[in-house]
Amino acid sequence: MVNKNLEGCQKETEAVTNIMLDNYNKVLDREGKLSDLDERADELRNMGLTFSKTTKTLAQKKRWENKKYKIILGLVVAAAVVILLAVILYFAIPQSRSQDAAAGARAGGE
């Protein structure tokens, strides 16, 4: 009877030992997977920071390009207005002077 109890205890001890070894191996596998996951998370974090910096730089570049094009467009419009005013004044002033001269000649000739 003592032998049976001893053999039963030894079998239970071996079963528990096998389960514990299996659990220990699983813990080691999980630790390796967790360290890989941690490394990937660090890489993603670094890639996110790089992406953020790149997008900020690109946004500033595009804003400057938009401002530059608006300034150029404003200068072109201003130049067109100045040229248009110059043409209008060129044709308007000589006509009024010639009309004044013609009116003076008519008044002096009468």
Short mmCIF file of N, CA, C and O in Angstrom, two decimals:
data_model
loop_
_atom_site.label_atom_id
_atom_site.label_comp_id
_atom_site.label_asym_id
_atom_site.label_seq_id
_atom_site.Cartn_x
_atom_site.Cartn_y
_atom_site.Cartn_z
N MET A 1 0.81 -1.18 0.00
CA MET A 1 0.00 0.00 0.00
C MET A 1 0.87 1.26 0.00
O MET A 1 0.54 2.22 -0.68
N VAL A 2 1.92 1.23 0.75
CA VAL A 2 2.84 2.36 0.80
C VAL A 2 3.49 2.54 -0.57
O VAL A 2 3.68 3.68 -1.03
N ASN A 3 3.80 1.40 -1.22
CA ASN A 3 4.41 1.49 -2.54
C ASN A 3 3.45 2.11 -3.56
O ASN A 3 3.86 2.87 -4.42
N LYS A 4 2.17 1.72 -3.44
CA LYS A 4 1.18 2.29 -4.37
C LYS A 4 1.06 3.80 -4.16
O LYS A 4 1.00 4.56 -5.13
N ASN A 5 1.00 4.24 -2.92
CA ASN A 5 0.90 5.68 -2.63
C ASN A 5 2.16 6.41 -3.11
O ASN A 5 2.09 7.51 -3.66
N LEU A 6 3.31 5.78 -2.91
CA LEU A 6 4.56 6.39 -3.34
C LEU A 6 4.64 6.48 -4.85
O LEU A 6 5.03 7.51 -5.40
N GLU A 7 4.23 5.43 -5.53
CA GLU A 7 4.24 5.43 -7.01
C GLU A 7 3.24 6.47 -7.53
O GLU A 7 3.52 7.18 -8.49
N GLY A 8 2.09 6.56 -6.91
CA GLY A 8 1.08 7.56 -7.31
C GLY A 8 1.60 8.97 -7.10
O GLY A 8 1.41 9.85 -7.95
N CYS A 9 2.26 9.21 -6.00
CA CYS A 9 2.84 10.54 -5.74
C CYS A 9 3.94 10.87 -6.73
O CYS A 9 4.06 12.01 -7.21
N GLN A 10 4.77 9.84 -7.06
CA GLN A 10 5.84 10.08 -8.03
C GLN A 10 5.26 10.40 -9.41
O GLN A 10 5.75 11.26 -10.13
N LYS A 11 4.20 9.68 -9.81
CA LYS A 11 3.56 9.94 -11.11
C LYS A 11 2.96 11.35 -11.13
O LYS A 11 3.09 12.08 -12.11
N GLU A 12 2.32 11.73 -10.03
CA GLU A 12 1.75 13.08 -9.96
C GLU A 12 2.85 14.13 -10.00
O GLU A 12 2.72 15.16 -10.66
N THR A 13 3.94 13.83 -9.31
CA THR A 13 5.07 14.76 -9.31
C THR A 13 5.66 14.90 -10.70
O THR A 13 5.97 16.02 -11.15
N GLU A 14 5.81 13.80 -11.43
CA GLU A 14 6.32 13.85 -12.80
C GLU A 14 5.36 14.62 -13.71
O GLU A 14 5.78 15.40 -14.56
N ALA A 15 4.06 14.41 -13.54
CA ALA A 15 3.06 15.12 -14.36
C ALA A 15 3.12 16.62 -14.08
O ALA A 15 3.11 17.44 -15.02
N VAL A 16 3.22 16.98 -12.80
CA VAL A 16 3.30 18.39 -12.45
C VAL A 16 4.60 19.00 -12.97
O VAL A 16 4.62 20.12 -13.49
N THR A 17 5.69 18.22 -12.87
CA THR A 17 6.97 18.70 -13.39
C THR A 17 6.90 18.92 -14.89
O THR A 17 7.40 19.94 -15.40
N ASN A 18 6.28 18.02 -15.62
CA ASN A 18 6.13 18.18 -17.08
C ASN A 18 5.28 19.40 -17.40
O ASN A 18 5.59 20.16 -18.33
N ILE A 19 4.21 19.57 -16.66
CA ILE A 19 3.35 20.75 -16.88
C ILE A 19 4.12 22.03 -16.60
O ILE A 19 4.05 23.00 -17.37
N MET A 20 4.89 22.04 -15.52
CA MET A 20 5.67 23.23 -15.17
C MET A 20 6.73 23.53 -16.23
O MET A 20 6.95 24.69 -16.59
N LEU A 21 7.40 22.49 -16.74
CA LEU A 21 8.40 22.69 -17.80
C LEU A 21 7.74 23.22 -19.06
O LEU A 21 8.28 24.11 -19.74
N ASP A 22 6.58 22.68 -19.38
CA ASP A 22 5.83 23.16 -20.55
C ASP A 22 5.44 24.63 -20.38
O ASP A 22 5.59 25.45 -21.28
N ASN A 23 4.95 24.97 -19.19
CA ASN A 23 4.58 26.36 -18.90
C ASN A 23 5.80 27.28 -18.97
O ASN A 23 5.72 28.40 -19.47
N TYR A 24 6.93 26.80 -18.46
CA TYR A 24 8.16 27.59 -18.49
C TYR A 24 8.58 27.85 -19.94
O TYR A 24 8.96 28.97 -20.29
N ASN A 25 8.49 26.83 -20.80
CA ASN A 25 8.83 27.00 -22.22
C ASN A 25 7.88 28.00 -22.90
O ASN A 25 8.30 28.83 -23.71
N LYS A 26 6.61 27.92 -22.54
CA LYS A 26 5.63 28.86 -23.10
C LYS A 26 5.94 30.30 -22.66
O LYS A 26 5.82 31.24 -23.44
N VAL A 27 6.35 30.45 -21.40
CA VAL A 27 6.69 31.79 -20.88
C VAL A 27 7.89 32.34 -21.65
O VAL A 27 7.93 33.52 -22.03
N LEU A 28 8.89 31.49 -21.90
CA LEU A 28 10.06 31.94 -22.66
C LEU A 28 9.68 32.33 -24.08
O LEU A 28 10.18 33.33 -24.61
N ASP A 29 8.80 31.56 -24.72
CA ASP A 29 8.34 31.90 -26.07
C ASP A 29 7.60 33.23 -26.07
O ASP A 29 7.80 34.08 -26.94
N ARG A 30 6.74 33.41 -25.08
CA ARG A 30 5.98 34.66 -24.99
C ARG A 30 6.91 35.85 -24.74
O ARG A 30 6.70 36.93 -25.28
N GLU A 31 7.93 35.63 -23.94
CA GLU A 31 8.88 36.71 -23.67
C GLU A 31 9.59 37.13 -24.96
O GLU A 31 9.76 38.31 -25.23
N GLY A 32 9.97 36.14 -25.77
CA GLY A 32 10.61 36.45 -27.05
C GLY A 32 9.66 37.20 -27.97
O GLY A 32 10.04 38.17 -28.62
N LYS A 33 8.41 36.76 -28.01
CA LYS A 33 7.42 37.43 -28.85
C LYS A 33 7.15 38.84 -28.36
O LYS A 33 7.00 39.77 -29.16
N LEU A 34 7.10 39.02 -27.05
CA LEU A 34 6.87 40.35 -26.50
C LEU A 34 8.04 41.29 -26.79
O LEU A 34 7.83 42.47 -27.09
N SER A 35 9.25 40.77 -26.74
CA SER A 35 10.40 41.63 -27.06
C SER A 35 10.39 42.01 -28.54
O SER A 35 10.70 43.16 -28.89
N ASP A 36 10.00 41.07 -29.43
CA ASP A 36 9.85 41.40 -30.85
C ASP A 36 8.78 42.46 -31.05
O ASP A 36 8.96 43.41 -31.83
N LEU A 37 7.69 42.30 -30.36
CA LEU A 37 6.59 43.26 -30.46
C LEU A 37 7.02 44.64 -29.95
O LEU A 37 6.68 45.67 -30.55
N ASP A 38 7.80 44.66 -28.89
CA ASP A 38 8.30 45.92 -28.35
C ASP A 38 9.24 46.60 -29.34
O ASP A 38 9.17 47.82 -29.54
N GLU A 39 10.09 45.82 -29.99
CA GLU A 39 10.99 46.38 -31.02
C GLU A 39 10.20 46.95 -32.18
O GLU A 39 10.50 48.04 -32.69
N ARG A 40 9.18 46.24 -32.61
CA ARG A 40 8.33 46.74 -33.71
C ARG A 40 7.61 48.02 -33.31
O ARG A 40 7.49 48.95 -34.11
N ALA A 41 7.16 48.07 -32.08
CA ALA A 41 6.48 49.29 -31.60
C ALA A 41 7.44 50.47 -31.59
O ALA A 41 7.07 51.59 -31.98
N ASP A 42 8.69 50.24 -31.18
CA ASP A 42 9.69 51.31 -31.22
C ASP A 42 9.95 51.77 -32.64
O ASP A 42 10.05 52.97 -32.91
N GLU A 43 10.06 50.82 -33.57
CA GLU A 43 10.26 51.17 -34.98
C GLU A 43 9.09 52.00 -35.51
O GLU A 43 9.29 53.00 -36.20
N LEU A 44 7.88 51.57 -35.18
CA LEU A 44 6.70 52.30 -35.64
C LEU A 44 6.65 53.70 -35.04
O LEU A 44 6.29 54.67 -35.72
N ARG A 45 7.04 53.84 -33.78
CA ARG A 45 7.07 55.14 -33.14
C ARG A 45 8.07 56.05 -33.84
O ARG A 45 7.79 57.20 -34.14
N ASN A 46 9.25 55.51 -34.14
CA ASN A 46 10.27 56.30 -34.84
C ASN A 46 9.81 56.67 -36.24
O ASN A 46 10.03 57.79 -36.70
N MET A 47 9.17 55.73 -36.92
CA MET A 47 8.67 56.02 -38.26
C MET A 47 7.57 57.08 -38.20
O MET A 47 7.49 57.95 -39.07
N GLY A 48 6.76 57.04 -37.17
CA GLY A 48 5.70 58.05 -37.00
C GLY A 48 6.29 59.43 -36.78
O GLY A 48 5.80 60.42 -37.32
N LEU A 49 7.35 59.51 -35.97
CA LEU A 49 8.01 60.81 -35.73
C LEU A 49 8.61 61.34 -37.02
O LEU A 49 8.50 62.53 -37.33
N THR A 50 9.26 60.46 -37.77
CA THR A 50 9.84 60.87 -39.06
C THR A 50 8.76 61.34 -40.01
O THR A 50 8.91 62.36 -40.69
N PHE A 51 7.65 60.61 -40.06
CA PHE A 51 6.54 61.00 -40.93
C PHE A 51 5.99 62.36 -40.52
O PHE A 51 5.70 63.20 -41.38
N SER A 52 5.86 62.58 -39.23
CA SER A 52 5.34 63.85 -38.74
C SER A 52 6.26 65.01 -39.15
O SER A 52 5.79 66.05 -39.61
N LYS A 53 7.56 64.82 -38.97
CA LYS A 53 8.50 65.87 -39.36
C LYS A 53 8.44 66.13 -40.86
O LYS A 53 8.47 67.28 -41.31
N THR A 54 8.36 65.07 -41.64
CA THR A 54 8.30 65.21 -43.10
C THR A 54 7.04 65.94 -43.53
O THR A 54 7.09 66.82 -44.40
N THR A 55 5.91 65.61 -42.92
CA THR A 55 4.66 66.28 -43.31
C THR A 55 4.69 67.76 -42.93
O THR A 55 4.18 68.60 -43.68
N LYS A 56 5.29 68.09 -41.78
CA LYS A 56 5.39 69.50 -41.39
C LYS A 56 6.26 70.26 -42.38
O LYS A 56 5.92 71.37 -42.79
N THR A 57 7.38 69.67 -42.77
CA THR A 57 8.28 70.32 -43.72
C THR A 57 7.58 70.50 -45.06
O THR A 57 7.67 71.57 -45.68
N LEU A 58 6.90 69.47 -45.51
CA LEU A 58 6.20 69.55 -46.79
C LEU A 58 5.07 70.57 -46.74
O LEU A 58 4.87 71.33 -47.70
N ALA A 59 4.36 70.64 -45.63
CA ALA A 59 3.27 71.62 -45.50
C ALA A 59 3.82 73.04 -45.55
O ALA A 59 3.23 73.91 -46.20
N GLN A 60 4.96 73.28 -44.88
CA GLN A 60 5.57 74.61 -44.92
C GLN A 60 6.00 74.95 -46.35
O GLN A 60 5.81 76.08 -46.80
N LYS A 61 6.56 73.99 -47.04
CA LYS A 61 7.00 74.21 -48.43
C LYS A 61 5.80 74.56 -49.32
O LYS A 61 5.88 75.50 -50.11
N LYS A 62 4.72 73.83 -49.17
CA LYS A 62 3.53 74.10 -49.99
C LYS A 62 2.90 75.44 -49.64
O LYS A 62 2.43 76.16 -50.52
N ARG A 63 2.89 75.80 -48.34
CA ARG A 63 2.37 77.12 -47.96
C ARG A 63 3.18 78.23 -48.61
O ARG A 63 2.63 79.21 -49.09
N TRP A 64 4.51 78.09 -48.60
CA TRP A 64 5.37 79.11 -49.21
C TRP A 64 5.12 79.18 -50.71
O TRP A 64 5.06 80.27 -51.28
N GLU A 65 4.96 78.04 -51.37
CA GLU A 65 4.67 78.04 -52.80
C GLU A 65 3.35 78.75 -53.07
O GLU A 65 3.24 79.54 -54.02
N ASN A 66 2.33 78.49 -52.27
CA ASN A 66 1.03 79.14 -52.45
C ASN A 66 1.15 80.65 -52.26
O ASN A 66 0.58 81.43 -53.03
N LYS A 67 1.90 81.08 -51.23
CA LYS A 67 2.11 82.51 -51.01
C LYS A 67 2.85 83.13 -52.18
O LYS A 67 2.51 84.23 -52.64
N LYS A 68 3.85 82.42 -52.69
CA LYS A 68 4.64 82.93 -53.80
C LYS A 68 3.74 83.12 -55.04
O LYS A 68 3.81 84.16 -55.70
N TYR A 69 2.89 82.14 -55.33
CA TYR A 69 2.00 82.26 -56.48
C TYR A 69 0.98 83.37 -56.28
O TYR A 69 0.63 84.09 -57.23
N LYS A 70 0.49 83.57 -55.06
CA LYS A 70 -0.44 84.67 -54.80
C LYS A 70 0.25 86.02 -54.99
O LYS A 70 -0.35 86.95 -55.53
N ILE A 71 1.49 86.12 -54.54
CA ILE A 71 2.24 87.37 -54.72
C ILE A 71 2.45 87.65 -56.20
O ILE A 71 2.25 88.78 -56.67
N ILE A 72 2.84 86.62 -56.95
CA ILE A 72 3.06 86.79 -58.40
C ILE A 72 1.76 87.19 -59.08
O ILE A 72 1.73 88.10 -59.92
N LEU A 73 0.66 86.54 -58.72
CA LEU A 73 -0.64 86.88 -59.31
C LEU A 73 -1.03 88.31 -58.97
O LEU A 73 -1.51 89.06 -59.83
N GLY A 74 -0.78 88.72 -57.72
CA GLY A 74 -1.08 90.10 -57.33
C GLY A 74 -0.25 91.10 -58.12
O GLY A 74 -0.76 92.14 -58.54
N LEU A 75 1.02 90.81 -58.33
CA LEU A 75 1.87 91.71 -59.11
C LEU A 75 1.42 91.79 -60.56
O LEU A 75 1.43 92.87 -61.16
N VAL A 76 1.02 90.66 -61.13
CA VAL A 76 0.53 90.66 -62.52
C VAL A 76 -0.75 91.48 -62.63
O VAL A 76 -0.91 92.29 -63.56
N VAL A 77 -1.66 91.30 -61.68
CA VAL A 77 -2.92 92.07 -61.71
C VAL A 77 -2.63 93.55 -61.52
O VAL A 77 -3.20 94.40 -62.23
N ALA A 78 -1.73 93.89 -60.59
CA ALA A 78 -1.38 95.30 -60.38
C ALA A 78 -0.75 95.90 -61.62
O ALA A 78 -1.07 97.03 -62.01
N ALA A 79 0.13 95.14 -62.28
CA ALA A 79 0.75 95.64 -63.51
C ALA A 79 -0.29 95.83 -64.60
O ALA A 79 -0.25 96.83 -65.34
N ALA A 80 -1.24 94.93 -64.71
CA ALA A 80 -2.30 95.06 -65.72
C ALA A 80 -3.15 96.29 -65.43
O ALA A 80 -3.52 97.04 -66.36
N VAL A 81 -3.45 96.55 -64.16
CA VAL A 81 -4.24 97.73 -63.81
C VAL A 81 -3.47 99.01 -64.13
O VAL A 81 -4.02 99.96 -64.69
N VAL A 82 -2.17 99.03 -63.82
CA VAL A 82 -1.36 100.20 -64.11
C VAL A 82 -1.28 100.45 -65.62
O VAL A 82 -1.43 101.59 -66.09
N ILE A 83 -1.09 99.39 -66.38
CA ILE A 83 -1.03 99.54 -67.85
C ILE A 83 -2.37 100.00 -68.38
O ILE A 83 -2.44 100.90 -69.24
N LEU A 84 -3.45 99.45 -67.87
CA LEU A 84 -4.78 99.86 -68.32
C LEU A 84 -5.04 101.33 -67.99
O LEU A 84 -5.54 102.08 -68.83
N LEU A 85 -4.68 101.76 -66.78
CA LEU A 85 -4.84 103.17 -66.42
C LEU A 85 -3.96 104.06 -67.29
O LEU A 85 -4.40 105.15 -67.70
N ALA A 86 -2.75 103.64 -67.59
CA ALA A 86 -1.86 104.43 -68.44
C ALA A 86 -2.45 104.58 -69.84
O ALA A 86 -2.42 105.67 -70.42
N VAL A 87 -3.00 103.51 -70.37
CA VAL A 87 -3.61 103.57 -71.71
C VAL A 87 -4.82 104.49 -71.69
O VAL A 87 -5.01 105.33 -72.59
N ILE A 88 -5.66 104.36 -70.65
CA ILE A 88 -6.85 105.22 -70.56
C ILE A 88 -6.44 106.68 -70.43
O ILE A 88 -6.98 107.55 -71.12
N LEU A 89 -5.47 106.97 -69.56
CA LEU A 89 -5.02 108.35 -69.40
C LEU A 89 -4.35 108.88 -70.66
O LEU A 89 -4.49 110.06 -71.01
N TYR A 90 -3.63 108.05 -71.38
CA TYR A 90 -2.95 108.48 -72.60
C TYR A 90 -3.96 108.92 -73.64
O TYR A 90 -3.78 109.94 -74.31
N PHE A 91 -5.03 108.15 -73.77
CA PHE A 91 -6.03 108.51 -74.77
C PHE A 91 -7.00 109.58 -74.26
O PHE A 91 -7.56 110.33 -75.04
N ALA A 92 -7.20 109.69 -72.99
CA ALA A 92 -8.16 110.66 -72.45
C ALA A 92 -7.56 112.06 -72.38
O ALA A 92 -8.24 113.03 -72.68
N ILE A 93 -6.31 112.21 -72.01
CA ILE A 93 -5.70 113.53 -71.83
C ILE A 93 -5.51 114.25 -73.18
O ILE A 93 -5.91 115.40 -73.30
N PRO A 94 -4.96 113.66 -74.20
CA PRO A 94 -4.81 114.40 -75.47
C PRO A 94 -6.15 114.82 -76.07
O PRO A 94 -6.26 115.88 -76.65
N GLN A 95 -7.17 114.05 -75.90
CA GLN A 95 -8.47 114.41 -76.44
C GLN A 95 -9.01 115.64 -75.72
O GLN A 95 -9.54 116.55 -76.35
N SER A 96 -8.87 115.71 -74.43
CA SER A 96 -9.39 116.87 -73.71
C SER A 96 -8.58 118.11 -74.04
O SER A 96 -9.13 119.20 -74.17
N ARG A 97 -7.28 117.99 -74.25
CA ARG A 97 -6.46 119.15 -74.62
C ARG A 97 -6.79 119.62 -76.03
O ARG A 97 -6.89 120.81 -76.29
N SER A 98 -6.98 118.68 -76.93
CA SER A 98 -7.30 119.08 -78.30
C SER A 98 -8.71 119.68 -78.36
O SER A 98 -8.96 120.59 -79.14
N GLN A 99 -9.60 119.19 -77.53
CA GLN A 99 -10.95 119.76 -77.50
C GLN A 99 -10.90 121.17 -76.92
O GLN A 99 -11.59 122.07 -77.40
N ASP A 100 -10.07 121.38 -75.87
CA ASP A 100 -9.93 122.71 -75.28
C ASP A 100 -9.32 123.68 -76.30
O ASP A 100 -9.75 124.83 -76.41
N ALA A 101 -8.36 123.21 -77.04
CA ALA A 101 -7.71 124.06 -78.05
C ALA A 101 -8.69 124.38 -79.17
O ALA A 101 -8.74 125.52 -79.66
N ALA A 102 -9.47 123.39 -79.57
CA ALA A 102 -10.43 123.63 -80.64
C ALA A 102 -11.52 124.59 -80.15
O ALA A 102 -11.96 125.49 -80.89
N ALA A 103 -11.93 124.46 -78.91
CA ALA A 103 -12.96 125.35 -78.37
C ALA A 103 -12.39 126.76 -78.23
O ALA A 103 -13.07 127.75 -78.49
N GLY A 104 -11.12 126.90 -77.87
CA GLY A 104 -10.48 128.21 -77.75
C GLY A 104 -10.33 128.87 -79.12
O GLY A 104 -10.48 130.07 -79.28
N ALA A 105 -10.05 128.08 -80.12
CA ALA A 105 -9.90 128.60 -81.47
C ALA A 105 -11.24 129.07 -82.01
O ALA A 105 -11.33 130.10 -82.69
N ARG A 106 -12.28 128.35 -81.69
CA ARG A 106 -13.60 128.76 -82.14
C ARG A 106 -14.02 130.05 -81.44
O ARG A 106 -14.63 130.93 -82.04
N ALA A 107 -13.71 130.12 -80.15
CA ALA A 107 -14.11 131.31 -79.40
C ALA A 107 -13.28 132.51 -79.84
O ALA A 107 -13.79 133.63 -79.91
N GLY A 108 -12.03 132.33 -80.14
CA GLY A 108 -11.17 133.43 -80.57
C GLY A 108 -11.46 133.85 -82.00
O GLY A 108 -11.28 134.99 -82.37
N GLY A 109 -11.94 132.95 -82.81
CA GLY A 109 -12.21 133.24 -84.21
C GLY A 109 -13.53 133.95 -84.41
O GLY A 109 -13.77 134.57 -85.40
N GLU A 110 -14.39 133.97 -83.47
CA GLU A 110 -15.69 134.61 -83.64
C GLU A 110 -15.64 136.02 -83.43
O GLU A 110 -15.34 136.98 -83.28
#
